[in-house]
JSON list of C-alpha atoms in Angstrom, two decimals:
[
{"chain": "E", "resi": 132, "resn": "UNK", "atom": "CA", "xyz": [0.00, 0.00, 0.00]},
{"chain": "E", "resi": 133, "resn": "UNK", "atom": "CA", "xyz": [1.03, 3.21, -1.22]},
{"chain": "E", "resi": 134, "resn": "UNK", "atom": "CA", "xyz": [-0.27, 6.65, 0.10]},
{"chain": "E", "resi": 135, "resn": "UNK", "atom": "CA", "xyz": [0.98, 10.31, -1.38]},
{"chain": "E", "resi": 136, "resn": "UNK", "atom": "CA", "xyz": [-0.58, 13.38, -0.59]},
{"chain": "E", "resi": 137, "resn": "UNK", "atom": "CA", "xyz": [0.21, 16.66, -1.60]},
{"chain": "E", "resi": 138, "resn": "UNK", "atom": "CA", "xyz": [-1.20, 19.07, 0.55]},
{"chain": "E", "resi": 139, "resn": "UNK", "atom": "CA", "xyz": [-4.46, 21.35, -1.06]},
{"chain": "E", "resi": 140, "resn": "UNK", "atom": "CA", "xyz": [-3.76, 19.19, -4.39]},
{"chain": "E", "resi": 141, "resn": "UNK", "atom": "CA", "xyz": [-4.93, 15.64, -3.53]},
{"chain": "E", "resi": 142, "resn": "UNK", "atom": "CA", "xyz": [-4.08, 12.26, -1.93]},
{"chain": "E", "resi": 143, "resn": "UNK", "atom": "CA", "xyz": [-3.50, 9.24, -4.01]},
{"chain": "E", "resi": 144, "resn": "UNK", "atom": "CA", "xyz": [-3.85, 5.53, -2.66]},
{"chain": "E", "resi": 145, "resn": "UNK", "atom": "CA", "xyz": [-1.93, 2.79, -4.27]},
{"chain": "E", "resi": 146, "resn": "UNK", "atom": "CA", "xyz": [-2.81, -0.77, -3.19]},
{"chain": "E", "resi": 147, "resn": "UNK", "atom": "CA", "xyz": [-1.20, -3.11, -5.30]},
{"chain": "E", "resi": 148, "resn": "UNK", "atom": "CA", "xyz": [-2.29, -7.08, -4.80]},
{"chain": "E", "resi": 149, "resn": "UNK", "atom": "CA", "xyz": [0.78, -9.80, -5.60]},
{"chain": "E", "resi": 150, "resn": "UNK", "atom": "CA", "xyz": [0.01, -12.02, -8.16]},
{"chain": "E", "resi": 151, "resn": "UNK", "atom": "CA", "xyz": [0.98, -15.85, -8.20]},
{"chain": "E", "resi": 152, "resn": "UNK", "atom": "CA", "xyz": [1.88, -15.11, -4.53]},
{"chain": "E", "resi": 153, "resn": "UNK", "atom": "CA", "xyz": [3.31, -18.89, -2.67]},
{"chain": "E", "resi": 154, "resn": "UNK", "atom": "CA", "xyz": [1.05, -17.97, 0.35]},
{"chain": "E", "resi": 155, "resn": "UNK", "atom": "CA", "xyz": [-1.70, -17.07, -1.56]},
{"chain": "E", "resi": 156, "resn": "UNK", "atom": "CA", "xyz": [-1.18, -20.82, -3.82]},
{"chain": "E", "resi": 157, "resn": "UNK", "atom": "CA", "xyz": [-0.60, -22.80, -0.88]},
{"chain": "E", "resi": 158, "resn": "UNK", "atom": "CA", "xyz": [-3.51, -21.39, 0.90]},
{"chain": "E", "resi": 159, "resn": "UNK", "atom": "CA", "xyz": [-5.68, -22.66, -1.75]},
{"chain": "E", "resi": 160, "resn": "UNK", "atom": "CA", "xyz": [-4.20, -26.29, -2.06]},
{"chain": "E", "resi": 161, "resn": "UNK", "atom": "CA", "xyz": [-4.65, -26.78, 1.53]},
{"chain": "E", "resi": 162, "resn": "UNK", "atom": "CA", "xyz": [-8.55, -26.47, 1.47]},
{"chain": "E", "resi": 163, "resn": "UNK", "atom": "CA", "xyz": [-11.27, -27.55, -0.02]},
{"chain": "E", "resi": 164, "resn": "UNK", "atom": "CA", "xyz": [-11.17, -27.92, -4.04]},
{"chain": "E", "resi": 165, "resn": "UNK", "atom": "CA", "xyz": [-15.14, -26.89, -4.09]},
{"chain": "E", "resi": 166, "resn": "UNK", "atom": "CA", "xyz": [-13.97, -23.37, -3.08]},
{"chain": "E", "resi": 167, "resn": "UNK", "atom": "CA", "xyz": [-12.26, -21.16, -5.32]},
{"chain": "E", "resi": 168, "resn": "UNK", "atom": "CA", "xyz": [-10.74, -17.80, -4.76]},
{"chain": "E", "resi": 169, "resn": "UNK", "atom": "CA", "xyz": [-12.52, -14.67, -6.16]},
{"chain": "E", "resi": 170, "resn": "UNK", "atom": "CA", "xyz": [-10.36, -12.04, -7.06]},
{"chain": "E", "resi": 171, "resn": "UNK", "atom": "CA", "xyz": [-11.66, -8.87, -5.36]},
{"chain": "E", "resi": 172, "resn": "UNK", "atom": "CA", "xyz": [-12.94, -5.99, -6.96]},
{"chain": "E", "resi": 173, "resn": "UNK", "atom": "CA", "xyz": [-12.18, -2.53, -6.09]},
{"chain": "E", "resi": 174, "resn": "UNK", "atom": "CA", "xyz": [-14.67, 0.52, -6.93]},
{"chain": "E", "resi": 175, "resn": "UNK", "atom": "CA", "xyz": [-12.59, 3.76, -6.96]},
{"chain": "E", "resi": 176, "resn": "UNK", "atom": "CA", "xyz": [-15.24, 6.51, -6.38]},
{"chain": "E", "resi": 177, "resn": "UNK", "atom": "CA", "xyz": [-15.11, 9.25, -9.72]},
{"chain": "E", "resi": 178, "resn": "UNK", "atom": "CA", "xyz": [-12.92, 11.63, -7.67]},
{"chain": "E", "resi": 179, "resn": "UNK", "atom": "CA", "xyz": [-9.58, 9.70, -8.06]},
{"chain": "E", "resi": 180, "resn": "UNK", "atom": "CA", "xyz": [-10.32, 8.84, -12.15]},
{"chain": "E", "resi": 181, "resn": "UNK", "atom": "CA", "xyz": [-8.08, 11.86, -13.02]},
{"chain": "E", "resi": 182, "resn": "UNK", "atom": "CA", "xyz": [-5.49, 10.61, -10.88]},
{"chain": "E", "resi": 183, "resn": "UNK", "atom": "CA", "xyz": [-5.11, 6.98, -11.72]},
{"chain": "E", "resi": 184, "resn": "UNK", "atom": "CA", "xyz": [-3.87, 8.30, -15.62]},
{"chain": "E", "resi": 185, "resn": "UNK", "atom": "CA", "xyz": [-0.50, 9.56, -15.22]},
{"chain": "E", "resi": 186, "resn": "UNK", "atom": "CA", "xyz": [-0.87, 11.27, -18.59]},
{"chain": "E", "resi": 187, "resn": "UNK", "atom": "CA", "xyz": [-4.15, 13.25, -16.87]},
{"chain": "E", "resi": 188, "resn": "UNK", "atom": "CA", "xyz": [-2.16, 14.63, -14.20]},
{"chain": "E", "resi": 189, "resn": "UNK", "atom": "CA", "xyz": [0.77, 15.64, -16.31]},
{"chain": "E", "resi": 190, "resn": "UNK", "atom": "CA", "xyz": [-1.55, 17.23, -18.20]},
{"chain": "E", "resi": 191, "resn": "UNK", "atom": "CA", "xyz": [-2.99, 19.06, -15.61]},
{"chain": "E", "resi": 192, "resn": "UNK", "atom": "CA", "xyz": [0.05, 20.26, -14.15]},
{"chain": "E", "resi": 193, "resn": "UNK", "atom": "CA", "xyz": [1.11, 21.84, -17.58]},
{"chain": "E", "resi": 194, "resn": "UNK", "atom": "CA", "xyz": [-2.34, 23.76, -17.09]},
{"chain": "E", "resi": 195, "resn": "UNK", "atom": "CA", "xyz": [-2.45, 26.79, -16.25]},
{"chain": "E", "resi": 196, "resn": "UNK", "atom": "CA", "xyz": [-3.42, 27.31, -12.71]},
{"chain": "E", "resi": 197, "resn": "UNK", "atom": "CA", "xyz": [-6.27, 29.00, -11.16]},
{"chain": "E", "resi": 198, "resn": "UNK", "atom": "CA", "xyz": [-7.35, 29.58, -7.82]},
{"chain": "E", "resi": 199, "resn": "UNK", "atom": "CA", "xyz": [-11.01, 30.12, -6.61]},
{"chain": "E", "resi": 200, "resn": "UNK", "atom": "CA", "xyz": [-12.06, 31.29, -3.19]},
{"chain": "E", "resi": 201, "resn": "UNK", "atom": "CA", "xyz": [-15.70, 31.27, -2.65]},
{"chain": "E", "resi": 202, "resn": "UNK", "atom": "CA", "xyz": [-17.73, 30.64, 0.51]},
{"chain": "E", "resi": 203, "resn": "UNK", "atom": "CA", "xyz": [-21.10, 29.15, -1.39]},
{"chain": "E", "resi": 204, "resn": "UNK", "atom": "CA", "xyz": [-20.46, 25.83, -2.09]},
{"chain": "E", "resi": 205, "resn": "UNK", "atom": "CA", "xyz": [-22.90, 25.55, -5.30]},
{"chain": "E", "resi": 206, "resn": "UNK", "atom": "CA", "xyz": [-21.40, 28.56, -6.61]},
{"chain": "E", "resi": 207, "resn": "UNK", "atom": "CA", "xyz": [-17.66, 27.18, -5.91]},
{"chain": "E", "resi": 208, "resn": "UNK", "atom": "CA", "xyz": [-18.54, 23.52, -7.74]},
{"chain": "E", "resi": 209, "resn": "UNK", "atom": "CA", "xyz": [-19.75, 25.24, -10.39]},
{"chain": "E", "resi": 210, "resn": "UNK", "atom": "CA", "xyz": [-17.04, 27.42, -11.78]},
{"chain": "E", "resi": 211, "resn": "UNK", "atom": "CA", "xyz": [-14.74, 24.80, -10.63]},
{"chain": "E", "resi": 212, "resn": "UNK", "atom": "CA", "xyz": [-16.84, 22.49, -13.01]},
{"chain": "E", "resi": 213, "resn": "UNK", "atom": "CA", "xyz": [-16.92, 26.02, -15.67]},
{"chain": "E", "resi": 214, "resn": "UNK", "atom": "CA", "xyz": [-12.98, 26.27, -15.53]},
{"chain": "E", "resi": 215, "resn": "UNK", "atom": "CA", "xyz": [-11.27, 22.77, -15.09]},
{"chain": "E", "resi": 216, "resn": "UNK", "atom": "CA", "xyz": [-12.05, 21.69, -18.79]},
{"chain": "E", "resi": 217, "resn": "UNK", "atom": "CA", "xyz": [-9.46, 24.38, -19.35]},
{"chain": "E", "resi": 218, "resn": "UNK", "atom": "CA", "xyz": [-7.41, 25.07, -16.46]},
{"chain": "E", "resi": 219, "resn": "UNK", "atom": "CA", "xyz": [-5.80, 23.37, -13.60]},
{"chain": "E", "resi": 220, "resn": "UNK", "atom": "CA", "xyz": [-8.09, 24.76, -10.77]},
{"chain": "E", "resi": 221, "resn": "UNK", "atom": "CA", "xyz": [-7.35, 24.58, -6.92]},
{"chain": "E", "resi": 222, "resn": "UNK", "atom": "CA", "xyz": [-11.07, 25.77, -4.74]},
{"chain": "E", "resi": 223, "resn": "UNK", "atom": "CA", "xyz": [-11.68, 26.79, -1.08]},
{"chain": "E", "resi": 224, "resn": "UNK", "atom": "CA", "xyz": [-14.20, 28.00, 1.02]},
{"chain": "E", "resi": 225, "resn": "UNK", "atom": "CA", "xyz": [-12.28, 31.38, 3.04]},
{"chain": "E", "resi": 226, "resn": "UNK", "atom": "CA", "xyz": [-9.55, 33.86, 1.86]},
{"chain": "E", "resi": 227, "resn": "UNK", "atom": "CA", "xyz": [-7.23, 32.00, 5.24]},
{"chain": "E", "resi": 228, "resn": "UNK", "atom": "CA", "xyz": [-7.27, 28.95, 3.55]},
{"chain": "E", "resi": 229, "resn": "UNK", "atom": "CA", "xyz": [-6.65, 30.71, -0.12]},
{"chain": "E", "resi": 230, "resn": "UNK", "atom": "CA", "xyz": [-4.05, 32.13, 1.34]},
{"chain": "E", "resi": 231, "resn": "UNK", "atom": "CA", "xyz": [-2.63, 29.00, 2.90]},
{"chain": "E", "resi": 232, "resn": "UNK", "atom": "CA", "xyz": [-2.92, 27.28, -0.82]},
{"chain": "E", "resi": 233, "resn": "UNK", "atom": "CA", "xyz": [-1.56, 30.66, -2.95]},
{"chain": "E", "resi": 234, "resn": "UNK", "atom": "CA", "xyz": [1.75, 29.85, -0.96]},
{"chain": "E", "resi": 235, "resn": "UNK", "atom": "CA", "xyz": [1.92, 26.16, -2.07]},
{"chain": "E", "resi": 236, "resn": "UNK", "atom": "CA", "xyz": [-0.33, 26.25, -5.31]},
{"chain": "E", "resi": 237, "resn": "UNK", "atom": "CA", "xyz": [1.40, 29.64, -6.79]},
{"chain": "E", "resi": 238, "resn": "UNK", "atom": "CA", "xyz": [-1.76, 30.00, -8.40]},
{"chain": "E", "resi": 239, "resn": "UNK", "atom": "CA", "xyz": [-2.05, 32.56, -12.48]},
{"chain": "E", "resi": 240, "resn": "UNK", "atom": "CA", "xyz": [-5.15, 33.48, -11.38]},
{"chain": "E", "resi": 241, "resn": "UNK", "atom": "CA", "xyz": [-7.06, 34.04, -8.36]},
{"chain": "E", "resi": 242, "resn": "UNK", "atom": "CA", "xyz": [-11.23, 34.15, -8.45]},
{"chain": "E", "resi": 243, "resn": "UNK", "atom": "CA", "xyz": [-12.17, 36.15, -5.09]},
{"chain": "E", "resi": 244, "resn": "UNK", "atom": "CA", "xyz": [-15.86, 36.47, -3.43]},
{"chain": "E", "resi": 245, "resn": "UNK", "atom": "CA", "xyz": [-15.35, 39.40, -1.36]},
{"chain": "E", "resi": 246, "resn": "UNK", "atom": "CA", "xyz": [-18.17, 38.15, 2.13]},
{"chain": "E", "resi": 247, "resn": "UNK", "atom": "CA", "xyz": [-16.41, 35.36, 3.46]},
{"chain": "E", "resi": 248, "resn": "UNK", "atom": "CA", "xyz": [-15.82, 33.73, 6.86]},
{"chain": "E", "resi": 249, "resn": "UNK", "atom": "CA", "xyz": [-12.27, 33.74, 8.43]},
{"chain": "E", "resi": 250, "resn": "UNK", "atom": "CA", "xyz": [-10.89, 36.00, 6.06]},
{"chain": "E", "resi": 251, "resn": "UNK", "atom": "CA", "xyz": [-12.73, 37.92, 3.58]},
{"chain": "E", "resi": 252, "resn": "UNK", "atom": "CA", "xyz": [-11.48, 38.77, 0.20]},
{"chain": "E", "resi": 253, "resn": "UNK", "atom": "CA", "xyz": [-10.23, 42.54, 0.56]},
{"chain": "E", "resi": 254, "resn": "UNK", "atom": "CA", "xyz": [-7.76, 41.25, 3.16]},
{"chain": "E", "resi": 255, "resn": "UNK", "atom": "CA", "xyz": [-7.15, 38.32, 1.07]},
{"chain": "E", "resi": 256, "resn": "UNK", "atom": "CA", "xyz": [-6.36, 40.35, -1.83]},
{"chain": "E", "resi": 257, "resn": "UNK", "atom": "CA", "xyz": [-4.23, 42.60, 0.35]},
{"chain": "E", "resi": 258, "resn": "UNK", "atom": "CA", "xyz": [-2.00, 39.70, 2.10]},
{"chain": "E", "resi": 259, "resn": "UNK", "atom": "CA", "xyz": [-1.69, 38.16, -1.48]},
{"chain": "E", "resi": 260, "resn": "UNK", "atom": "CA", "xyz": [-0.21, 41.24, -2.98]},
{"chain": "E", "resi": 261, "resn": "UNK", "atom": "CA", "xyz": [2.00, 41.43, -0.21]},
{"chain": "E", "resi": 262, "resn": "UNK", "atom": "CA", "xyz": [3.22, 38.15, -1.50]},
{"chain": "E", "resi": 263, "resn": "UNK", "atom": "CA", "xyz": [3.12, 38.76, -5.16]},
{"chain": "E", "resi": 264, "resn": "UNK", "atom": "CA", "xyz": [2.39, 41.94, -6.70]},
{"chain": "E", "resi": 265, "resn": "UNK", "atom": "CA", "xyz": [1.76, 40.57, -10.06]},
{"chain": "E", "resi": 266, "resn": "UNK", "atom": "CA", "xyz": [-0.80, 37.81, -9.77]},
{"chain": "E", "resi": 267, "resn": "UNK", "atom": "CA", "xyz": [-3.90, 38.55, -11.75]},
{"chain": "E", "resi": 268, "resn": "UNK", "atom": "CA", "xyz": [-6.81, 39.07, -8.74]},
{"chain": "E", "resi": 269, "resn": "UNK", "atom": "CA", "xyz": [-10.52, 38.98, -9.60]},
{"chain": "E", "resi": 270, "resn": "UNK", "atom": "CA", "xyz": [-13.00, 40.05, -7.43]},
{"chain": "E", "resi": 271, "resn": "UNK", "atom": "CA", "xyz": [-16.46, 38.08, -7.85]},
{"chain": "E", "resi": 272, "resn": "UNK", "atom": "CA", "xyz": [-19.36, 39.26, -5.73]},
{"chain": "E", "resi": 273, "resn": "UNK", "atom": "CA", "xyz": [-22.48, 40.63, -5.30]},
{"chain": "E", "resi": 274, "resn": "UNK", "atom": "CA", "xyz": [-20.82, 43.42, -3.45]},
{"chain": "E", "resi": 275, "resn": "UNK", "atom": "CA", "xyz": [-21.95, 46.25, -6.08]},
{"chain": "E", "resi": 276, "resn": "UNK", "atom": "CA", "xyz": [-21.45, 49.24, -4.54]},
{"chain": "E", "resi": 277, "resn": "UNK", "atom": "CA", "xyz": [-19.01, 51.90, -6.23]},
{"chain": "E", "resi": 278, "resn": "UNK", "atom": "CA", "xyz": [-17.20, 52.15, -2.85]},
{"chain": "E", "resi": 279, "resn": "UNK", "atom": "CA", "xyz": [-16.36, 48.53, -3.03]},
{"chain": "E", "resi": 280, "resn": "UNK", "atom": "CA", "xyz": [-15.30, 48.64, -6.54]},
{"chain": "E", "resi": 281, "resn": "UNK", "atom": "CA", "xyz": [-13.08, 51.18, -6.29]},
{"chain": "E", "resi": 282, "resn": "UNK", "atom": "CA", "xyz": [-11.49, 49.58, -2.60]},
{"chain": "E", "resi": 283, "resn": "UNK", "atom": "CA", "xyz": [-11.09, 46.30, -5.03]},
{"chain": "E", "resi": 284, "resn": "UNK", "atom": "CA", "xyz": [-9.15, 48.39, -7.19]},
{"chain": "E", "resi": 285, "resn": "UNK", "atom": "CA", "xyz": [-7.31, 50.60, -5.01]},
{"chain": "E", "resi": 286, "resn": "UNK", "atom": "CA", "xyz": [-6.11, 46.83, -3.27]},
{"chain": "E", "resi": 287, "resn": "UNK", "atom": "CA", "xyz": [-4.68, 45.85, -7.27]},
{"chain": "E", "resi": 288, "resn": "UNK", "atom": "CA", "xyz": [-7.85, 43.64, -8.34]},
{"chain": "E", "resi": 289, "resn": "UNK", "atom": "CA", "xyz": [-7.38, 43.37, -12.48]},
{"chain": "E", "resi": 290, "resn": "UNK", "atom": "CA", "xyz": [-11.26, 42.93, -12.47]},
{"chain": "E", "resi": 291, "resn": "UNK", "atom": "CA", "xyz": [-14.55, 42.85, -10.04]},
{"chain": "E", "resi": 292, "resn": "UNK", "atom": "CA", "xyz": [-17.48, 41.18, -11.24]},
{"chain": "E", "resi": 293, "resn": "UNK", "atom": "CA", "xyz": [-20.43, 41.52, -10.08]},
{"chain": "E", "resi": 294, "resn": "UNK", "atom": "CA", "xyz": [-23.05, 38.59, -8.98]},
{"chain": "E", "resi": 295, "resn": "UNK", "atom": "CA", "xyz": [-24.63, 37.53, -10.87]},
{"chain": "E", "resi": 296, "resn": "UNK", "atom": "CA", "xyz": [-22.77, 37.24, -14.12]},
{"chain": "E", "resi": 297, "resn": "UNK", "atom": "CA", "xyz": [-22.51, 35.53, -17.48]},
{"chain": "E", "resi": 298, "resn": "UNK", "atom": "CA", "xyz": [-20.52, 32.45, -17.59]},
{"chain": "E", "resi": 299, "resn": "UNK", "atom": "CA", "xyz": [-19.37, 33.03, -20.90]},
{"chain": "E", "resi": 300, "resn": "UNK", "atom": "CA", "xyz": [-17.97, 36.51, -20.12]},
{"chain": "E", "resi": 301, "resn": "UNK", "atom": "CA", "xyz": [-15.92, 34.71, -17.73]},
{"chain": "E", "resi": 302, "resn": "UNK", "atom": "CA", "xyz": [-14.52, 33.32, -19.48]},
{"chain": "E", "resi": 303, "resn": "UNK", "atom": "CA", "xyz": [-13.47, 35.68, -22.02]},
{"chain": "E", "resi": 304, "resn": "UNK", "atom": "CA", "xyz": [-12.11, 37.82, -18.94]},
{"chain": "E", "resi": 305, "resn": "UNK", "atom": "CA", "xyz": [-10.44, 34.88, -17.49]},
{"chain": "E", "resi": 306, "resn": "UNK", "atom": "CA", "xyz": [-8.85, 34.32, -21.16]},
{"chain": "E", "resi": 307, "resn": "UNK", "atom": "CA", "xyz": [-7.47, 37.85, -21.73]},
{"chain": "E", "resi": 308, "resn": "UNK", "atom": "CA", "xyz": [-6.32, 38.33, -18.29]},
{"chain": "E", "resi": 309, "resn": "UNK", "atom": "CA", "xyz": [-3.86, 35.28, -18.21]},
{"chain": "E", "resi": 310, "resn": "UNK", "atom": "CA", "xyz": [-3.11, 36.30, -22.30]},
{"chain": "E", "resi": 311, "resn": "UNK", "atom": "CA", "xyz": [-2.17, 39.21, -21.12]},
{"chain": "E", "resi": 312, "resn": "UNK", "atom": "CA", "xyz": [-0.01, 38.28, -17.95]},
{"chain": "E", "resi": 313, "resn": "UNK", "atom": "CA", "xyz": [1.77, 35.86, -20.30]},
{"chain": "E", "resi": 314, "resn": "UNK", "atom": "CA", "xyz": [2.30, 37.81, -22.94]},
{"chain": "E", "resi": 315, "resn": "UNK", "atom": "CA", "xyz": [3.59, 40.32, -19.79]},
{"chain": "E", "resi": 316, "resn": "UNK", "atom": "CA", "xyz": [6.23, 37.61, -18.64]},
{"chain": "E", "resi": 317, "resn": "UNK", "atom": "CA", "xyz": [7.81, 36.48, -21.94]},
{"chain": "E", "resi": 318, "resn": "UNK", "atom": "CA", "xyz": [8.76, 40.54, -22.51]},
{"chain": "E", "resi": 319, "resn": "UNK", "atom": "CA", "xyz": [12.25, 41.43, -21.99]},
{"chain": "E", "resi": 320, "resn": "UNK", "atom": "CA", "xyz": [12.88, 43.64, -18.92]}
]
């Protein structure tokens, strides 16, 4: 049995079964020849199917990364269910815990509700810029007040949308933000 676990990323469980083991033959020899071993079956629940293929989580890690921090859980599983066709997505429920994950995760983008428990996402957003200065910050909320806006802004957010919003122009926003921070890196400085 095999166990590796990467903190915020996943935990995969390796149980590997000999074959043609002596034990296992001389076990059966000794007993009765009307009973015959069964080979046991193991159902791996949906969640570990990405990390069974080797090739998947390559994949994934060649992705480009995005962090989401929302406190509603239906609204979290969905854009984690919008954006991982895509991207290589990391999700959590408070900006404490984001911030506990930007550290190991070093996340291209970060997807922000602003109301949260433990840590909301102004503070979040400030403690990450501390950090790094250049990671593209999106504020999602239904915090629509031009005061907020403009504290989202003044704290380096590159965009705050507004709840509710349109999946597609996301998307779109998602795409040219992380175009642009690329295209951002690669120039000569």
């Amino acid at each position: 049995i095999q166990i590796k676990s990467v903190e915020h990323q996943g935990t995969t469980v390796q149980i590997i079964f000999p074959k043609n083991n002596k034990s296992t033959q001389e076990a059966t020899s000794a007993s009765s020849p009307k009973i015959q071993l069964q080979t046991p079956e193991l159902t791996v629940p949906n969640v570990f199917s990405n990390v069974a293929n080797t090739e998947v989580v390559t994949a994934k890690k060649e992705m480009q990364r995005i962090l989401i921090v929302e406190d509603n859980d239906e609204l979290r599983s969905y854009l984690v269910s919008l954006l991982s066709p895509q991207y290589y997505v990391q999700a959590c429920c408070n900006g404490r815990e984001g911030l506990v994950i930007v550290k190991e995760f070093w996340p291209e983008l970060i997807l922000s509700d602003v109301m949260m428990p433990e840590m909301d996402g102004f503070n979040l957003g400030k403690k990450i810029r501390e950090i790094d200065g250049n990671v593209p910050f999106v504020y999602i909320t239904a915090k629509s007040m031009k005061e907020d806006m403009k504290q989202g802004y003044e704290i380096g957010a590159d965009d705050y949308i507004v709840k509710p919003f349109d999946s597609e122009v996301l998307i779109l926003k998602i795409k040219a933000i992380l175009s642009r921070s690329k295209h951002e890196e690669a120039e000569p400085k």
